[in-house]
PDB file of C-alpha atoms in Angstrom:
ATOM      1  CA  MET W   1       0.143   0.106  -0.053  1.00  0.00           C
ATOM      2  CA  LYS W   2       2.413   2.116   0.409  1.00  0.00           C
ATOM      3  CA  LYS W   3       4.300   1.558  -2.821  1.00  0.00           C
ATOM      4  CA  THR W   4       1.131   2.629  -4.755  1.00  0.00           C
ATOM      5  CA  LEU W   5       0.318   5.859  -2.473  1.00  0.00           C
ATOM      6  CA  MET W   6       4.108   6.514  -3.510  1.00  0.00           C
ATOM      7  CA  ILE W   7       2.891   6.182  -7.107  1.00  0.00           C
ATOM      8  CA  ILE W   8      -0.235   8.068  -7.068  1.00  0.00           C
ATOM      9  CA  LEU W   9       1.554  11.112  -5.587  1.00  0.00           C
ATOM     10  CA  VAL W  10       4.453  10.899  -8.154  1.00  0.00           C
ATOM     11  CA  ILE W  11       2.094  11.110 -10.575  1.00  0.00           C
ATOM     12  CA  LEU W  12       0.009  13.732  -9.108  1.00  0.00           C
ATOM     13  CA  THR W  13       3.310  15.778  -7.981  1.00  0.00           C
ATOM     14  CA  SER W  14       4.291  15.370 -12.021  1.00  0.00           C
ATOM     15  CA  LEU W  15       0.543  16.457 -13.214  1.00  0.00           C
ATOM     16  CA  GLY W  16      -0.352  19.306 -10.798  1.00  0.00           C
ATOM     17  CA  PHE W  17      -3.696  18.326 -10.169  1.00  0.00           C
ATOM     18  CA  VAL W  18      -5.642  17.698  -7.062  1.00  0.00           C
ATOM     19  CA  TYR W  19      -7.108  14.554  -5.365  1.00  0.00           C
ATOM     20  CA  ALA W  20     -10.815  13.255  -5.645  1.00  0.00           C
ATOM     21  CA  GLN W  21     -12.656  11.221  -3.752  1.00  0.00           C
ATOM     22  CA  THR W  22     -14.818   8.641  -5.377  1.00  0.00           C
ATOM     23  CA  THR W  23     -14.901   5.120  -6.354  1.00  0.00           C
ATOM     24  CA  ALA W  24     -13.828   3.873  -9.801  1.00  0.00           C
ATOM     25  CA  THR W  25     -16.201   1.928 -12.444  1.00  0.00           C
ATOM     26  CA  ASP W  26     -15.667  -1.960 -12.905  1.00  0.00           C
ATOM     27  CA  PHE W  27     -14.960  -2.260 -16.359  1.00  0.00           C
ATOM     28  CA  THR W  28     -14.376  -5.736 -18.261  1.00  0.00           C
ATOM     29  CA  THR W  29     -12.767  -5.555 -21.628  1.00  0.00           C
ATOM     30  CA  ASN W  30     -10.319  -6.448 -24.376  1.00  0.00           C
ATOM     31  CA  ASP W  31      -7.423  -4.007 -25.205  1.00  0.00           C
ATOM     32  CA  CYS W  32      -6.968  -3.657 -28.781  1.00  0.00           C
ATOM     33  CA  ASN W  33      -4.618  -6.746 -28.588  1.00  0.00           C
ATOM     34  CA  GLY W  34      -6.917  -8.464 -27.424  1.00  0.00           C
ATOM     35  CA  THR W  35      -6.422  -8.840 -23.739  1.00  0.00           C
ATOM     36  CA  SER W  36      -8.850  -8.673 -21.395  1.00  0.00           C
ATOM     37  CA  HIS W  37      -9.115  -6.252 -18.218  1.00  0.00           C
ATOM     38  CA  THR W  38     -10.895  -6.231 -15.629  1.00  0.00           C
ATOM     39  CA  LEU W  39     -10.668  -2.885 -14.133  1.00  0.00           C
ATOM     40  CA  PHE W  40     -11.067  -3.626 -10.503  1.00  0.00           C
ATOM     41  CA  ASP W  41      -9.161  -7.096 -10.430  1.00  0.00           C
ATOM     42  CA  GLU W  42      -5.909  -4.857 -11.633  1.00  0.00           C
ATOM     43  CA  LEU W  43      -6.593  -2.696  -8.819  1.00  0.00           C
ATOM     44  CA  ASP W  44      -6.718  -5.614  -6.433  1.00  0.00           C
ATOM     45  CA  ASN W  45      -3.778  -7.001  -7.416  1.00  0.00           C
ATOM     46  CA  GLY W  46      -1.843  -3.462  -6.527  1.00  0.00           C
ATOM     47  CA  ASP W  47      -1.882  -1.756  -9.745  1.00  0.00           C
ATOM     48  CA  VAL W  48      -2.000   2.266 -10.341  1.00  0.00           C
ATOM     49  CA  ILE W  49      -4.235   3.345 -13.758  1.00  0.00           C
ATOM     50  CA  VAL W  50      -4.231   5.916 -15.081  1.00  0.00           C
ATOM     51  CA  ILE W  51      -7.057   6.372 -17.636  1.00  0.00           C
ATOM     52  CA  ALA W  52      -6.765   9.049 -20.504  1.00  0.00           C
ATOM     53  CA  TRP W  53      -9.280   9.351 -23.019  1.00  0.00           C
ATOM     54  CA  VAL W  54      -9.137  10.916 -26.088  1.00  0.00           C
ATOM     55  CA  MET W  55     -10.126  12.297 -29.677  1.00  0.00           C
ATOM     56  CA  PRO W  56      -7.514  11.496 -31.098  1.00  0.00           C
ATOM     57  CA  CYS W  57      -6.731  15.151 -31.979  1.00  0.00           C
ATOM     58  CA  ASN W  58      -3.404  17.563 -31.557  1.00  0.00           C
ATOM     59  CA  PRO W  59      -4.529  19.436 -28.765  1.00  0.00           C
ATOM     60  CA  CYS W  60      -5.392  16.077 -26.762  1.00  0.00           C
ATOM     61  CA  ALA W  61      -1.911  14.521 -27.224  1.00  0.00           C
ATOM     62  CA  THR W  62      -0.363  18.348 -25.850  1.00  0.00           C
ATOM     63  CA  TYR W  63      -2.293  17.489 -22.505  1.00  0.00           C
ATOM     64  CA  THR W  64      -2.320  13.692 -22.710  1.00  0.00           C
ATOM     65  CA  LEU W  65       1.928  13.344 -22.916  1.00  0.00           C
ATOM     66  CA  PRO W  66       2.023  14.584 -19.105  1.00  0.00           C
ATOM     67  CA  ALA W  67       0.241  12.333 -18.286  1.00  0.00           C
ATOM     68  CA  TYR W  68       2.191   9.552 -20.092  1.00  0.00           C
ATOM     69  CA  SER W  69       5.082  10.824 -19.010  1.00  0.00           C
ATOM     70  CA  ALA W  70       4.721  10.388 -15.806  1.00  0.00           C
ATOM     71  CA  VAL W  71       3.635   6.869 -15.977  1.00  0.00           C
ATOM     72  CA  GLN W  72       6.726   5.800 -17.526  1.00  0.00           C
ATOM     73  CA  SER W  73       8.856   7.851 -15.639  1.00  0.00           C
ATOM     74  CA  PHE W  74       7.400   6.148 -12.780  1.00  0.00           C
ATOM     75  CA  ALA W  75       7.876   3.096 -14.899  1.00  0.00           C
ATOM     76  CA  THR W  76      11.632   3.345 -15.208  1.00  0.00           C
ATOM     77  CA  SER W  77      12.422   2.124 -11.879  1.00  0.00           C
ATOM     78  CA  HIS W  78       8.664   0.352 -10.760  1.00  0.00           C
ATOM     79  CA  PRO W  79       8.042  -1.985 -13.665  1.00  0.00           C
ATOM     80  CA  ASN W  80       4.609  -3.357 -13.745  1.00  0.00           C
ATOM     81  CA  GLN W  81       3.047  -1.303 -10.878  1.00  0.00           C
ATOM     82  CA  VAL W  82       1.133   1.576 -12.782  1.00  0.00           C
ATOM     83  CA  HIS W  83      -0.644   1.300 -16.079  1.00  0.00           C
ATOM     84  CA  PHE W  84      -1.234   3.714 -18.693  1.00  0.00           C
ATOM     85  CA  TYR W  85      -4.292   3.153 -20.733  1.00  0.00           C
ATOM     86  CA  LEU W  86      -4.642   5.180 -24.079  1.00  0.00           C
ATOM     87  CA  VAL W  87      -8.983   5.214 -24.315  1.00  0.00           C
ATOM     88  CA  ASP W  88     -10.765   6.387 -27.486  1.00  0.00           C
ATOM     89  CA  ASP W  89     -13.611   9.116 -25.962  1.00  0.00           C
ATOM     90  CA  TYR W  90     -16.780   7.388 -27.379  1.00  0.00           C
ATOM     91  CA  ALA W  91     -15.264   3.979 -28.663  1.00  0.00           C
ATOM     92  CA  ASN W  92     -15.490   5.187 -32.271  1.00  0.00           C
ATOM     93  CA  THR W  93     -12.011   4.973 -33.972  1.00  0.00           C
ATOM     94  CA  THR W  94     -10.674   1.527 -34.462  1.00  0.00           C
ATOM     95  CA  CYS W  95      -7.171   0.283 -32.780  1.00  0.00           C
ATOM     96  CA  ALA W  96      -5.075   0.489 -35.527  1.00  0.00           C
ATOM     97  CA  THR W  97      -5.520   4.687 -35.754  1.00  0.00           C
ATOM     98  CA  LEU W  98      -5.489   5.147 -32.258  1.00  0.00           C
ATOM     99  CA  THR W  99      -2.600   3.032 -31.423  1.00  0.00           C
ATOM    100  CA  SER W 100      -0.748   4.799 -34.781  1.00  0.00           C
ATOM    101  CA  TRP W 101      -2.262   8.401 -33.202  1.00  0.00           C
ATOM    102  CA  GLY W 102      -0.314   7.640 -29.723  1.00  0.00           C
ATOM    103  CA  ASN W 103       2.798   5.893 -31.664  1.00  0.00           C
ATOM    104  CA  SER W 104       2.904   9.141 -33.212  1.00  0.00           C
ATOM    105  CA  ASN W 105       2.842  11.041 -30.515  1.00  0.00           C
ATOM    106  CA  ASN W 106       5.084   9.669 -28.270  1.00  0.00           C
ATOM    107  CA  MET W 107       3.074   7.453 -26.099  1.00  0.00           C
ATOM    108  CA  PRO W 108       3.907   4.235 -28.152  1.00  0.00           C
ATOM    109  CA  LEU W 109       3.953   2.054 -24.231  1.00  0.00           C
ATOM    110  CA  SER W 110      -0.393   2.942 -24.189  1.00  0.00           C
ATOM    111  CA  THR W 111      -2.082  -0.093 -23.516  1.00  0.00           C
ATOM    112  CA  THR W 112      -5.223   1.367 -26.250  1.00  0.00           C
ATOM    113  CA  PHE W 113      -8.574   0.381 -26.070  1.00  0.00           C
ATOM    114  CA  SER W 114     -11.651   1.310 -28.378  1.00  0.00           C
ATOM    115  CA  SER W 115     -14.531   0.025 -26.559  1.00  0.00           C
ATOM    116  CA  SER W 116     -17.539   1.608 -24.977  1.00  0.00           C
ATOM    117  CA  ASP W 117     -17.266  -0.637 -21.501  1.00  0.00           C
ATOM    118  CA  ILE W 118     -14.658   1.926 -20.977  1.00  0.00           C
ATOM    119  CA  SER W 119     -16.764   5.198 -20.314  1.00  0.00           C
ATOM    120  CA  MET W 120     -15.731   8.661 -19.067  1.00  0.00           C
ATOM    121  CA  ASN W 121     -19.245   9.898 -18.564  1.00  0.00           C
ATOM    122  CA  ASP W 122     -18.777   7.500 -15.282  1.00  0.00           C
ATOM    123  CA  TYR W 123     -15.946   9.886 -14.054  1.00  0.00           C
ATOM    124  CA  GLY W 124     -18.102  12.773 -14.544  1.00  0.00           C
ATOM    125  CA  THR W 125     -17.918  15.117 -17.320  1.00  0.00           C
ATOM    126  CA  ASN W 126     -16.819  14.589 -20.742  1.00  0.00           C
ATOM    127  CA  GLY W 127     -13.454  16.923 -21.824  1.00  0.00           C
ATOM    128  CA  MET W 128     -10.562  16.592 -23.915  1.00  0.00           C
ATOM    129  CA  PRO W 129      -8.782  14.539 -23.206  1.00  0.00           C
ATOM    130  CA  LYS W 130      -9.624  13.708 -19.778  1.00  0.00           C
ATOM    131  CA  VAL W 131      -7.679  11.976 -17.335  1.00  0.00           C
ATOM    132  CA  VAL W 132      -8.239   9.751 -14.207  1.00  0.00           C
ATOM    133  CA  VAL W 133      -5.867   7.899 -12.241  1.00  0.00           C
ATOM    134  CA  LEU W 134      -7.059   4.686  -9.969  1.00  0.00           C
ATOM    135  CA  GLY W 135      -5.425   3.006  -7.671  1.00  0.00           C
ATOM    136  CA  GLY W 136      -6.332   0.817  -3.809  1.00  0.00           C
ATOM    137  CA  THR W 137      -8.495  -1.729  -3.570  1.00  0.00           C
ATOM    138  CA  ASN W 138     -11.641   0.660  -2.832  1.00  0.00           C
ATOM    139  CA  HIS W 139     -11.012   1.285  -6.223  1.00  0.00           C
ATOM    140  CA  THR W 140     -10.425   4.955  -5.175  1.00  0.00           C
ATOM    141  CA  ILE W 141     -10.646   7.843  -7.752  1.00  0.00           C
ATOM    142  CA  PHE W 142      -7.134  10.349  -7.014  1.00  0.00           C
ATOM    143  CA  LEU W 143      -7.181  12.696  -9.876  1.00  0.00           C
ATOM    144  CA  ASN W 144     -10.105  13.887 -12.058  1.00  0.00           C
ATOM    145  CA  LYS W 145      -9.428  15.916 -14.292  1.00  0.00           C
TER     146      LYS W 145
END
């Protein structure tokens, strides 16, 4: 738990955002490589999940990259503890296009999703890009921006 809190603090400090006190919404869906993910299982395993919803568009890249960079910075010294999920906003972009967009905008190590099962509506208002940081066995939303 101590490591999880440190991960979250590093990400939040890097992003300069504030904490939110709400609970995540569970989902089970396949990523663009066909791997199944169940959010609560991953959080219960002690992982921190950073989800960024994008259009994809140029401004989305500008504002999503700091979250991606914070995850990659931490992952260097703490592998497999924090994960970056790049999610199409309304699941209307193909996986190939979303993955290509992430690669061309310096986010090549993202786990990409084009699935309506991961809904930004579960985290309040829509916005582009929208980033949430999730962690802990209580499935806490630590950041919702």
